[in-house]
Coordinates of C-alpha atoms in Angstrom, one line a residue:
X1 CA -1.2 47.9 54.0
X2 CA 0.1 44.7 55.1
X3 CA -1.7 41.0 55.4
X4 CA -0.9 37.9 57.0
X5 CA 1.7 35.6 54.8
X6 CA -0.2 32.6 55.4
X7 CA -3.4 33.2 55.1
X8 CA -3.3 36.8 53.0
X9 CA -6.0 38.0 55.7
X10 CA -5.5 42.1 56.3
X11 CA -4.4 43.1 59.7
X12 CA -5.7 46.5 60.0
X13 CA -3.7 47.8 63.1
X14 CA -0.7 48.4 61.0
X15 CA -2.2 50.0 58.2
X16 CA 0.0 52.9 57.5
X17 CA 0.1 56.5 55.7
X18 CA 3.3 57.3 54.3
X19 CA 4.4 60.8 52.6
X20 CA 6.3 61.4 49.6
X21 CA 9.1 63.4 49.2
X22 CA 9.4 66.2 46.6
X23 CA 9.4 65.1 43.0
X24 CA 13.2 64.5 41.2
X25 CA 13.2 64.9 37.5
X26 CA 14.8 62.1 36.0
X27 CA 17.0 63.2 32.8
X28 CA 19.8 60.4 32.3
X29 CA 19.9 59.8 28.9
X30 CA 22.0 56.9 28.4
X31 CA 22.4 57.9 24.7
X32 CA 25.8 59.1 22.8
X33 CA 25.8 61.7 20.3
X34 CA 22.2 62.5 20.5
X35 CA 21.2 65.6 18.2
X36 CA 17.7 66.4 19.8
X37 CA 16.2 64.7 22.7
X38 CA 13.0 63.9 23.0
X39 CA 10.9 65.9 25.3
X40 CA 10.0 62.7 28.1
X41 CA 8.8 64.7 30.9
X42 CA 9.5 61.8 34.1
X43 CA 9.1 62.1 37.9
X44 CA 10.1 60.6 40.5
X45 CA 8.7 60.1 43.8
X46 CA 9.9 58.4 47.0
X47 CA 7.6 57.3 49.8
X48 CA 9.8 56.6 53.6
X49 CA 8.9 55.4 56.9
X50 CA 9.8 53.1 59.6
X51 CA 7.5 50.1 60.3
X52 CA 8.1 48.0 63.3
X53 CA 6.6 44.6 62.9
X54 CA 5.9 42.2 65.5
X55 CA 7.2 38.7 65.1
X56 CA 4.4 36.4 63.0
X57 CA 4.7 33.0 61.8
X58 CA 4.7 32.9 58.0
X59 CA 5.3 36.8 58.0
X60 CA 4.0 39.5 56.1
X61 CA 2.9 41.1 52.7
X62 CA 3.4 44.6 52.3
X63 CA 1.4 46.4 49.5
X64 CA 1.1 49.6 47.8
X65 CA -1.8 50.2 45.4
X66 CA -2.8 53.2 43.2
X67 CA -5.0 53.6 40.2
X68 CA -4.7 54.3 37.2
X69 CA -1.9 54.0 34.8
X70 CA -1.2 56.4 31.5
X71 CA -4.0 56.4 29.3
X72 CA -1.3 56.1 26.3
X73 CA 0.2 52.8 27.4
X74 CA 0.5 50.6 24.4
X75 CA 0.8 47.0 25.8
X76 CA -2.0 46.9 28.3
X77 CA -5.3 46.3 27.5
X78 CA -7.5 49.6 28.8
X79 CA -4.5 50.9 30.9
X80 CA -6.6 53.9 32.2
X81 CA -8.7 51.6 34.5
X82 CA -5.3 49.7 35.4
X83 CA -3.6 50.0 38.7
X84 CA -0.6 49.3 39.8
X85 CA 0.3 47.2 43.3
X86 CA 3.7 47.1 44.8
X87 CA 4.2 44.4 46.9
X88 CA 6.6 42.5 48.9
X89 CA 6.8 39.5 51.1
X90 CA 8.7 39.8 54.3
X91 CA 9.5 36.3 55.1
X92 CA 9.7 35.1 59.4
X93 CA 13.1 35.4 60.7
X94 CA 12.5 32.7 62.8
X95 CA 12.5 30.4 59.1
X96 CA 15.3 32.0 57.2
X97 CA 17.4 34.4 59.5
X98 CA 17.4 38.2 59.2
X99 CA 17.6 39.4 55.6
X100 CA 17.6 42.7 53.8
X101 CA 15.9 43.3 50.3
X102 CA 18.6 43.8 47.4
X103 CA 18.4 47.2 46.2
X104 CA 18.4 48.0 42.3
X105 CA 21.6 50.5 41.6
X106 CA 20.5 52.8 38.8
X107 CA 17.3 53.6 37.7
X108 CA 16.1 52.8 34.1
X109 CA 16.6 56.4 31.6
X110 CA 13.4 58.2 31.2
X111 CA 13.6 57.4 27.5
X112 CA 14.6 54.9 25.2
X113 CA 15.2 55.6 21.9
X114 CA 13.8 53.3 18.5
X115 CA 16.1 51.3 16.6
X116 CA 18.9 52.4 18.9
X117 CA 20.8 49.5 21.0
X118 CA 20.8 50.4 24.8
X119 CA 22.1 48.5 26.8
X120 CA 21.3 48.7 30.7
X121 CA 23.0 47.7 34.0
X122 CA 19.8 46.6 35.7
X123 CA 21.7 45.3 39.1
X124 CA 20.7 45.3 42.7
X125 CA 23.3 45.2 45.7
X126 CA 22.3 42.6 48.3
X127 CA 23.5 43.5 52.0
X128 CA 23.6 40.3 53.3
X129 CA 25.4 38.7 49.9
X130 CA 22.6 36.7 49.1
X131 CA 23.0 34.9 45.2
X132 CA 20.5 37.2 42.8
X133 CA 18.7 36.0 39.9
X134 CA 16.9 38.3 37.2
X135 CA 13.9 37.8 35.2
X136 CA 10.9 39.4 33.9
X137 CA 7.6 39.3 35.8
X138 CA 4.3 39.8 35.7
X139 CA 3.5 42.9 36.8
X140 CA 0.5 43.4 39.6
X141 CA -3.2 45.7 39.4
X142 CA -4.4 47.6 42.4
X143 CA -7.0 50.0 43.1
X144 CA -9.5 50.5 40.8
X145 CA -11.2 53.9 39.3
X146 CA -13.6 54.6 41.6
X147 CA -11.4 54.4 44.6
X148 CA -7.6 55.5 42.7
X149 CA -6.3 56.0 46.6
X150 CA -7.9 53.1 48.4
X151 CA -8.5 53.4 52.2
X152 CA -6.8 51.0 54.6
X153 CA -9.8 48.5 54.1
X154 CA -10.5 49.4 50.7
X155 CA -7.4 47.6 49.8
X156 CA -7.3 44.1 47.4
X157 CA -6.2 41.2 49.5
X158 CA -3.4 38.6 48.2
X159 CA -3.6 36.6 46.2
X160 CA -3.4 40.1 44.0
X161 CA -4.6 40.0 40.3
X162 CA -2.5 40.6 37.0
X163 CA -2.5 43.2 34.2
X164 CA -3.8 42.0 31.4
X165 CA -1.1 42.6 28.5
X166 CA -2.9 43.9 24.6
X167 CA -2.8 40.6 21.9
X168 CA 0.7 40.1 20.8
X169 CA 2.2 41.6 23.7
X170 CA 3.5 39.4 27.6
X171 CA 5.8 39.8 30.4
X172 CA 8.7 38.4 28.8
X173 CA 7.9 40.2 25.1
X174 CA 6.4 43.8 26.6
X175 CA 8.4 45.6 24.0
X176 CA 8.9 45.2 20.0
X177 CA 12.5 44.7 19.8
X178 CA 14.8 43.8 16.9
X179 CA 16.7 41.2 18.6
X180 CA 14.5 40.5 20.8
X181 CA 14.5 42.0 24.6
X182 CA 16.5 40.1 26.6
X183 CA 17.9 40.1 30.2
X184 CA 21.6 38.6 31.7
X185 CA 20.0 36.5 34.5
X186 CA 23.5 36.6 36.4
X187 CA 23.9 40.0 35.7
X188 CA 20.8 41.7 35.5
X189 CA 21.9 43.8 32.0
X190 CA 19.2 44.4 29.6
X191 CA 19.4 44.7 26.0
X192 CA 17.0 46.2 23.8
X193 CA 16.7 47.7 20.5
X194 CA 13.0 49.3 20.7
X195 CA 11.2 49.2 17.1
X196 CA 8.0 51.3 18.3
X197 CA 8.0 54.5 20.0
X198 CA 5.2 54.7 22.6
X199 CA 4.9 53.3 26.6
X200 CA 5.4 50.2 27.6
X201 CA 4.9 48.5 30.9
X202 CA 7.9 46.3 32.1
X203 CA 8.1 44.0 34.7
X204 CA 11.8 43.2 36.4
X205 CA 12.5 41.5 39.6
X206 CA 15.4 40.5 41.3
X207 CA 15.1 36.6 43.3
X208 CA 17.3 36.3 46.3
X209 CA 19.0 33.0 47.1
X210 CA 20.6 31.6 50.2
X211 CA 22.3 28.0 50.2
X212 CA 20.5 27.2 47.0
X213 CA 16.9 28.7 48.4
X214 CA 14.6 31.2 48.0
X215 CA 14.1 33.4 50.7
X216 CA 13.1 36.8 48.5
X217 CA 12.1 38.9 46.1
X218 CA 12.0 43.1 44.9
X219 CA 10.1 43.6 41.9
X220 CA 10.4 46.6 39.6
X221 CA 7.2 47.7 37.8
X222 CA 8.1 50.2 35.4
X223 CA 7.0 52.2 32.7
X224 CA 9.2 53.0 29.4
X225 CA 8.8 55.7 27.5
X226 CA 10.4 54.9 23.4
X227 CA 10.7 58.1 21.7
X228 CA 11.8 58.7 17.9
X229 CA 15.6 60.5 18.9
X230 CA 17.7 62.1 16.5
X231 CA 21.5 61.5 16.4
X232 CA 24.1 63.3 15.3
X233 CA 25.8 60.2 14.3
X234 CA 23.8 57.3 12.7
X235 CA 25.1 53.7 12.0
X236 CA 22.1 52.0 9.8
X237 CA 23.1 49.4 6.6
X238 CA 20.9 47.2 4.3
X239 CA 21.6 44.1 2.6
X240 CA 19.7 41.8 0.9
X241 CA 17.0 39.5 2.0
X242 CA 18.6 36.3 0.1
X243 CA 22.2 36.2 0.1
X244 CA 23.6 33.7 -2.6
X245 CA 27.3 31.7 -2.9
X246 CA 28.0 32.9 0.8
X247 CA 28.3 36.3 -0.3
X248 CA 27.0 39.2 1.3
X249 CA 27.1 43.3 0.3
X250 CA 26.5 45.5 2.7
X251 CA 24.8 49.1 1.1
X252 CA 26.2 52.2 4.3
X253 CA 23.0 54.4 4.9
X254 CA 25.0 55.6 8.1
X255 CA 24.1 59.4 8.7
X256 CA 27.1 61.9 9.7
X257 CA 29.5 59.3 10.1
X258 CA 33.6 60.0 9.0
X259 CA 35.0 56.7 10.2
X260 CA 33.5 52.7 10.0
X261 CA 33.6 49.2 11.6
X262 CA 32.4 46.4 10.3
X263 CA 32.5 43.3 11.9
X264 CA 30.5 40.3 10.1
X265 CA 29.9 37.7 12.7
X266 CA 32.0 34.9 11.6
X267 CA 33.4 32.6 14.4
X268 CA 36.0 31.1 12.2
X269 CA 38.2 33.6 11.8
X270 CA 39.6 36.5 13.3
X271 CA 39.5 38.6 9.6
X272 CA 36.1 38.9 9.8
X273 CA 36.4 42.7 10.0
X274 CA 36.6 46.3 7.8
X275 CA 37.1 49.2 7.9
X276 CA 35.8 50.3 4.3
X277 CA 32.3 52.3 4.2
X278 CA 30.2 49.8 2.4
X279 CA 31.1 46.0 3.7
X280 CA 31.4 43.3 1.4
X281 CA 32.1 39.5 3.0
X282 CA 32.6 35.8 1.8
X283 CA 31.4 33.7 4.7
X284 CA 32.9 30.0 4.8
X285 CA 30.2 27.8 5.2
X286 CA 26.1 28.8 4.6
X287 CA 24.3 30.4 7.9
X288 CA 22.9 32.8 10.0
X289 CA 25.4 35.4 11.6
X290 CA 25.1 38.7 14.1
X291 CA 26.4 41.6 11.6
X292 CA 27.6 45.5 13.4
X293 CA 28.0 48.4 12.2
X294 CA 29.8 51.2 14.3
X295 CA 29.6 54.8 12.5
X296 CA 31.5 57.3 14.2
X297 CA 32.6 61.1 14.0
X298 CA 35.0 62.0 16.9
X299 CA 33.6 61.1 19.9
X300 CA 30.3 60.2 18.8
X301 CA 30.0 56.8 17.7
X302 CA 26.7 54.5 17.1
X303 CA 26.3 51.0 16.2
X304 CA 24.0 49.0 15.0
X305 CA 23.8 44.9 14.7
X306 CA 21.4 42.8 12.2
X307 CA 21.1 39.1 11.7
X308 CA 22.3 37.8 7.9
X309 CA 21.1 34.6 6.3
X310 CA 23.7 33.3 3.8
X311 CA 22.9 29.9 1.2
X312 CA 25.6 28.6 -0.6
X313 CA 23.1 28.8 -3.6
X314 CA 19.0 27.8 -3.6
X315 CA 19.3 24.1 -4.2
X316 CA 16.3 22.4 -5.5
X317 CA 15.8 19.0 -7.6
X318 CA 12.8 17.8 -9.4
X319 CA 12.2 14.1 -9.5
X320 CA 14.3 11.5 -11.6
X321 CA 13.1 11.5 -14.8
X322 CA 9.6 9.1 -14.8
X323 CA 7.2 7.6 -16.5
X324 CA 3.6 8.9 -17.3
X325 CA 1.0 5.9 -17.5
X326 CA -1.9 5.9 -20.1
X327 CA -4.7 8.3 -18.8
X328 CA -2.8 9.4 -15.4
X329 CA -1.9 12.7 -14.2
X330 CA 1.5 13.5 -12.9
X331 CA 1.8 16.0 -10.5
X332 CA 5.6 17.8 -10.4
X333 CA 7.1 19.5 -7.4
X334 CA 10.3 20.3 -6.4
X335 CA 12.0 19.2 -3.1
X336 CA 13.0 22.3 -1.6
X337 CA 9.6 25.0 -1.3
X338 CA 11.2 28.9 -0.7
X339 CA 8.1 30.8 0.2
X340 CA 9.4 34.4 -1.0
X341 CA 10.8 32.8 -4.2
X342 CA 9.4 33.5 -8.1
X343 CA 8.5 29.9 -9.9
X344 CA 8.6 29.6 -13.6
X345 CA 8.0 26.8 -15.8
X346 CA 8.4 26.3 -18.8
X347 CA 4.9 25.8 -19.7
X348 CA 4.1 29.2 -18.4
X349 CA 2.7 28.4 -14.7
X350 CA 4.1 30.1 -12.2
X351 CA 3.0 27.6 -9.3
X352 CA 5.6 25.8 -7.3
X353 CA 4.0 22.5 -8.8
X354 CA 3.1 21.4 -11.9
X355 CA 0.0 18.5 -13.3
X356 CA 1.2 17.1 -16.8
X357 CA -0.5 14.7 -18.8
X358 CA 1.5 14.3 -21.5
X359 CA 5.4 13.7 -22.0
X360 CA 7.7 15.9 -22.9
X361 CA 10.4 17.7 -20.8
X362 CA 9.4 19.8 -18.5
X363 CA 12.1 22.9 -16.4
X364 CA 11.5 25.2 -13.3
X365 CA 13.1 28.2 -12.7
X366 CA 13.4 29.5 -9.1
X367 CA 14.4 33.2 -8.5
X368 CA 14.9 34.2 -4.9
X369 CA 16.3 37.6 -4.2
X370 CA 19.6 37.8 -6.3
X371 CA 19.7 33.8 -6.2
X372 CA 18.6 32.1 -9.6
X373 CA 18.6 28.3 -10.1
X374 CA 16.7 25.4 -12.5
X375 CA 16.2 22.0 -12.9
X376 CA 14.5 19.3 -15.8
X377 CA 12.8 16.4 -15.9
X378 CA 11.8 14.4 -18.4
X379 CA 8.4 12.9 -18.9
X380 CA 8.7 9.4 -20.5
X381 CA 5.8 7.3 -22.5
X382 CA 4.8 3.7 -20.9
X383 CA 6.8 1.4 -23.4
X384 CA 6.2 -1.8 -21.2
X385 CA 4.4 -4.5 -22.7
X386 CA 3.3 -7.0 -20.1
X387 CA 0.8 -9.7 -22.1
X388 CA -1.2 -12.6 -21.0
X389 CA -0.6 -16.1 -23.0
X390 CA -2.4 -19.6 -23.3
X391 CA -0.2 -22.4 -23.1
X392 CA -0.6 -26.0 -24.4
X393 CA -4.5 -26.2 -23.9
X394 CA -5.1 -30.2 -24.5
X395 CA -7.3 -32.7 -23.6
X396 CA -6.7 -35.7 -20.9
X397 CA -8.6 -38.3 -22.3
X398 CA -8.1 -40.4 -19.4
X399 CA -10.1 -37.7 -17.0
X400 CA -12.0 -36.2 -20.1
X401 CA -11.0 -32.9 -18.4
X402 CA -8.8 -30.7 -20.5
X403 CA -5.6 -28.9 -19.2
X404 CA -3.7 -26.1 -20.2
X405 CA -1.6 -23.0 -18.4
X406 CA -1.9 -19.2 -18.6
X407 CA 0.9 -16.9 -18.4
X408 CA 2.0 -13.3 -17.8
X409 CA 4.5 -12.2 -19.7
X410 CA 6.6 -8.9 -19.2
X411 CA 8.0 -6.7 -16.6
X412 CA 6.5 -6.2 -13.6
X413 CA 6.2 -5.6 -10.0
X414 CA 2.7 -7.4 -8.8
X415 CA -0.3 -9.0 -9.7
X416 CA -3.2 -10.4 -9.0
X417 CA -5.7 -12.7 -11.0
X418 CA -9.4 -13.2 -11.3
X419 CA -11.3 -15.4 -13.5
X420 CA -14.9 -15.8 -15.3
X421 CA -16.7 -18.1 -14.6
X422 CA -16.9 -16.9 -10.5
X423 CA -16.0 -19.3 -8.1
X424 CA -12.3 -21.2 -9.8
X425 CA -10.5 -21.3 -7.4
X426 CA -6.8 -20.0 -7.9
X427 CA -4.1 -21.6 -5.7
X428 CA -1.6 -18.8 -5.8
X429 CA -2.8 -15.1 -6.4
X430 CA 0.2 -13.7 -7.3
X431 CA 2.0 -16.4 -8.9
X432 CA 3.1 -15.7 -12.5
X433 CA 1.6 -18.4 -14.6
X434 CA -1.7 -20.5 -13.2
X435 CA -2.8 -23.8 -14.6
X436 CA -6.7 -23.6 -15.6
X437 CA -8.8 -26.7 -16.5
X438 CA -12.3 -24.9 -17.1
X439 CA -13.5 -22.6 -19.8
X440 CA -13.9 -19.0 -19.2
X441 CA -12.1 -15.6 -19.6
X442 CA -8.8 -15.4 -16.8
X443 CA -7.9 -11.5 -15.9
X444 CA -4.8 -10.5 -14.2
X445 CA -4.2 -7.1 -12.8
X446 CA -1.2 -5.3 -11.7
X447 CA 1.6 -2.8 -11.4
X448 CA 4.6 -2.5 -14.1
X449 CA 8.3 -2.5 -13.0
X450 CA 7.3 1.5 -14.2
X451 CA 5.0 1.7 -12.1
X452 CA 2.0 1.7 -14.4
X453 CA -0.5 -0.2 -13.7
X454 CA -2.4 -3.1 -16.3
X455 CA -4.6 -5.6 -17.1
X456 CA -4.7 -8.2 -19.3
X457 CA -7.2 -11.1 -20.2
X458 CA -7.1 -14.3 -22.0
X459 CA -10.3 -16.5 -23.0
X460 CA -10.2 -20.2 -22.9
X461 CA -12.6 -21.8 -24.9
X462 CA -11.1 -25.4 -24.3
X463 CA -8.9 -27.8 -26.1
X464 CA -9.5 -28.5 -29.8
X465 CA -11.5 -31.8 -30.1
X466 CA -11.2 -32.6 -33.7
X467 CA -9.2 -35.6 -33.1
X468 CA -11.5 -36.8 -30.1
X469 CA -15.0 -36.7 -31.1
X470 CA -14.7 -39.3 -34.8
X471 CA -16.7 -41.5 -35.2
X472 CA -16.3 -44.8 -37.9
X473 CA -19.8 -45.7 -40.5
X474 CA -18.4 -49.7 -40.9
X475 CA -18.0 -52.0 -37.5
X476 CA -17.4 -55.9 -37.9
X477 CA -18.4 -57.6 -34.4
X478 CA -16.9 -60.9 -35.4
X479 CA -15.4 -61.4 -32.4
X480 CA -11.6 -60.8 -33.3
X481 CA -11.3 -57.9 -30.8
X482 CA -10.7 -55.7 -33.4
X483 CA -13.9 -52.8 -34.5
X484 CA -16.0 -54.8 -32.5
X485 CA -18.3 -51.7 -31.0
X486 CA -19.8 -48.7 -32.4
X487 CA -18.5 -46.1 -31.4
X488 CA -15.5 -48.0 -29.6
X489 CA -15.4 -50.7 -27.1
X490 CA -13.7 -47.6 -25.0
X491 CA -13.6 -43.9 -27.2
X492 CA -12.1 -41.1 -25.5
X493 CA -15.7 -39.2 -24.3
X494 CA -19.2 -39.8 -22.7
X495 CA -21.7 -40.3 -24.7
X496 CA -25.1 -40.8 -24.8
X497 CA -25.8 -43.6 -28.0
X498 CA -29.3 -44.4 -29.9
X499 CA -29.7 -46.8 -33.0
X500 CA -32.3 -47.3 -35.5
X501 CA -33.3 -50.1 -38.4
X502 CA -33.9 -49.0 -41.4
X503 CA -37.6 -49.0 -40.7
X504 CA -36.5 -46.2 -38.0
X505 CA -37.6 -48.6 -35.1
X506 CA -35.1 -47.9 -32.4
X507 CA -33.3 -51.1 -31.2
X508 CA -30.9 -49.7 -29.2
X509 CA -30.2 -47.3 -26.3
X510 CA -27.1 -46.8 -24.2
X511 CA -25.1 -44.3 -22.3
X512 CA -21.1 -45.2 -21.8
X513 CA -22.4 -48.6 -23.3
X514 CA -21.3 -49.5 -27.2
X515 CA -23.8 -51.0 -29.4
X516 CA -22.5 -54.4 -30.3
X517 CA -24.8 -55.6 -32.9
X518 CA -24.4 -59.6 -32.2
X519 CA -27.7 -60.3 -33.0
X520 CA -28.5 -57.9 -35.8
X521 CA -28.3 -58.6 -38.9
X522 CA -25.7 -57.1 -41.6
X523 CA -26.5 -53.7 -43.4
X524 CA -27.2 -50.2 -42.5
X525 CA -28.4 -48.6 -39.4
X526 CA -28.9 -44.8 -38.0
X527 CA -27.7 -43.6 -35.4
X528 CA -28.1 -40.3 -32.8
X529 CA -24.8 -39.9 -30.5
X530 CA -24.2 -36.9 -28.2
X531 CA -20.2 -36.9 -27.1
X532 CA -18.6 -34.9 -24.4
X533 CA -16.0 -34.7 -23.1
X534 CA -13.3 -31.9 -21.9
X535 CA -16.1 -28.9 -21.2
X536 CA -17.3 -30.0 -25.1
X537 CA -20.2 -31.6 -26.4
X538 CA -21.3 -32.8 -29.9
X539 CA -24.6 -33.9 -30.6
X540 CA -24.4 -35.6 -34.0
X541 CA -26.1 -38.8 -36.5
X542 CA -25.4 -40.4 -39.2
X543 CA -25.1 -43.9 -40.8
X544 CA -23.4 -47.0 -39.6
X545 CA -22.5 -50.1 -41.7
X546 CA -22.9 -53.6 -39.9
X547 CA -20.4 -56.4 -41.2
X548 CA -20.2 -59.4 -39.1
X549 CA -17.9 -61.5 -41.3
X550 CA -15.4 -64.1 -40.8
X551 CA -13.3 -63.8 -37.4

């Protein structure tokens, strides 16, 4: 069937039935030394004519659909409703010259073989020597169940749909292979080491270049059939999974094999090859590397290649030794996490980490594969003393405020400070020492030089006022300037001052303001005094002695 190449619109009049020719049994086997081959019963068909197509802007698409694939396809989902379209675009002349399709040479072998290396020549020939390019495609549906030869107008119209490929499975991954599938863009060769045995759909096409442009394409949509083969001759070697010091050894399960090859992969060297049965190989520096095998006996030789990870050793720290603060949990882990490795500690868990509470030294034991390493740490007690101090707390009797200074003391890294009553304002947060002139209780909070954290507190109660608040029982207001005022012409507090005769009339009441006496007689009086000063207060009485005398 063939549509428009612009609009994909089907132009019935050229609608064409073709015959096929008389089927070819494909039986190249691609395979040296093979004991029994597996019985892969494949067919092949061709379908000729001769179309003559009439000049048309944009050109054409030729298609070919049928329905359905082999129910026992393993990377399509529901493969027995699947069909298959083969299609082409036959680009206009008039846009890019006359041009001829590339042709692929050989066809693929009508069975591949697991855990066997094959490798392909998947070429095409261009006529016109066009540049080729090789990739993996999509592959195309066509058809449907109910119509498995569609009529000319029964026919799905571009743009065609795509197979759907089973979870795990894609165009460029449409076969488990150990190394992975892969194909020489320049040269079209494929290489594949199948791991499964079953069918597998494969999609292969060859993009034609002229002056750095695309002007065509041939796709190959074909179906491989991976089959459990015997061999007379079997190359197969194990090693294992961890590979320690840069040292590998290589155990021979080779089957039938007289003669050996090893060569280990290293790039360095040119002595990077054996000829014993079981290798054995000291790499120079830690890494991955391609490792073959070729087992032979006469003419029948087989290979086989594996990757090889090689450490120098499993290198793991713990942390520098540390320090375990009062009530904290410390939570231990190693640097380096091997998911396959055994962890041991000394304290019997077998966790990569560790939670301690207490100190002590603590080891880890790693054991991965045949590589065996440990490390210590050792869990250290808080011995840092950081202390809050008073310092010279006195009074300023000129202000009649006391003063002082508080201090941290000790190693540490910050701090911060906080103080009851609410509301003093601090200058500096995080300055070591603060000057206070209230009472109260001053907190400070912070983080060791160890990294513990602390707090400390300090209470100030205020400066001592036993020298401030005294108070003399004998005054002589004479006028000689000298004891002329009870309590003092000026004492170091406020007060607040009452006097009474000794008939306990009061005759005198003052506040700041000393009692004189000038016109009382001489003997005793009582008196009531309340003193502050410096956050303090003293409420006191007592007795006072009046002698006026001679100035």
């Amino acid at each position: 069937t063939f549509f428009d190449g612009d609009s994909g619109y089907y132009l019935p009049d050229l609608c064409k039935s073709v015959l096929r020719s008389s089927p070819v049994r494909v039986s190249k086997t691609n395979y040296n030394c093979i004991k029994i081959a597996p019985n892969a019963c494949v067919d092949a068909y061709e379908y000729i004519t001769n179309v003559v197509l009439p000049p048309r802007k944009g050109g054409y698409y030729l298609s070919f659909q049928r329905c359905c694939r082999n129910g026992s396809i393993v990377n399509l989902i529901n493969p027995l409703s699947v069909g298959e379209n083969i299609w082409n675009k036959i680009n206009d002349t008039l846009d890019i010259g006359i041009n001829s399709s590339p042709e692929f040479q050989n066809l693929p072998p009508n069975f591949l073989c697991t855990n066997a290396p094959l490798v392909f020549d998947h070429s095409a020939i261009d006529p016109d020597g066009d540049s080729l390019v090789y990739e993996f495609f999509h592959p195309y549906t066509g058809a449907n169940s109910p119509n498995p030869r569609p009529a000319c107008n029964q026919y799905q119209e571009p743009p065609f749909s795509q197979v759907n490929f089973e979870s795990g499975y894609s165009y460029n991954v449409a076969i488990p292979s150990n190394p992975v599938v892969s194909l020489d863009r320049q040269t079209g060769v494929l290489k594949i080491v199948p791991t499964l045995a079953g069918q597998f759909v494969v999609g292969i096409v060859v993009k034609e270049f002229r002056n750095g442009r695309l002007i065509g394409s041939t796709q190959r949509d074909y179906q491989f059939n991976v089959q459990n083969c015997v061999f007379e001759t079997t190359s197969a070697f194990v090693n294992p999974s961890v590979n320690c010091n840069r040292e590998v050894f290589f155990t021979n399960n080779s089957q039938n094999a007289l003669t050996y090859h090893w060569d280990f992969g290293d790039s360095t060297t040119i002595n990077d090859t054996s000829n014993l049965k079981d290798g054995y190989y000291r790499y120079a520096v830690p890494g991955t590397y391609l490792v073959k095998l070729l087992a032979s006996n006469g003419n029948c030789t087989d290979s086989i290649i594996k990757q090889v990870t090689v450490f120098d050793r499993i290198g793991f720290h713990l942390p520098p030794d540390t320090v375990i603060c009062d009530g904290q949990v410390l939570r231990i882990a190693p640097d380096t996490f091997y998911v396959a490795a055994n962890y041991m500690w000394n304290t019997g868990h077998v966790d990569s980490t560790l939670n301690v509470a207490s100190t002590g030294v603590y080891w880890l034991n790693v054991q991965l594969g045949n590589c065996n390493t440990y490390d210590t740490i050792n869990v250290l007690p808080d011995i840092l003393s950081v202390n809050l101090n008073s310092i010279d707390i006195i009074c300023d009797p000129d202000l009649l405020e006391f003063k002082g200074m508080v201090k941290i003391e000790g190693d540490y890294k910050f701090i911060n400070w906080d103080s009851d009553p609410k509301g003093l304002i601090i200058p500096n947060l995080h300055d070591p020492s603060i000057h206070v002139s209230k009472k109260g209780t001053y907190w400070v909070y912070g983080v060791k030089n160890n990294g513990c954290p602390f707090a400390d507190s300090v209470s100030i109660e205020g400066a001592e006022m036993d020298d401030y608040f005294k108070i003399g029982n004998v005054f002589t207001p004479n006028g000689d300037a000298f004891n002329e005022a009870f309590p003092a012409v000026k004492p170091p507090y406020d007060y607040k001052l009452i006097i009474y005769d000794r008939w306990g009339i009061q005759i005198f009441e003052g506040e700041n303001s000393p009692w004189f006496a000038t016109e009382f007689a001489d003997g005793m009086y009582f008196y009531f005094i309340q003193m502050k000063a410096c956050e303090t207060e003293v409420n006191t009485h007592g007795v006072v002695h009046v002698i006026h005398g001679t100035p």
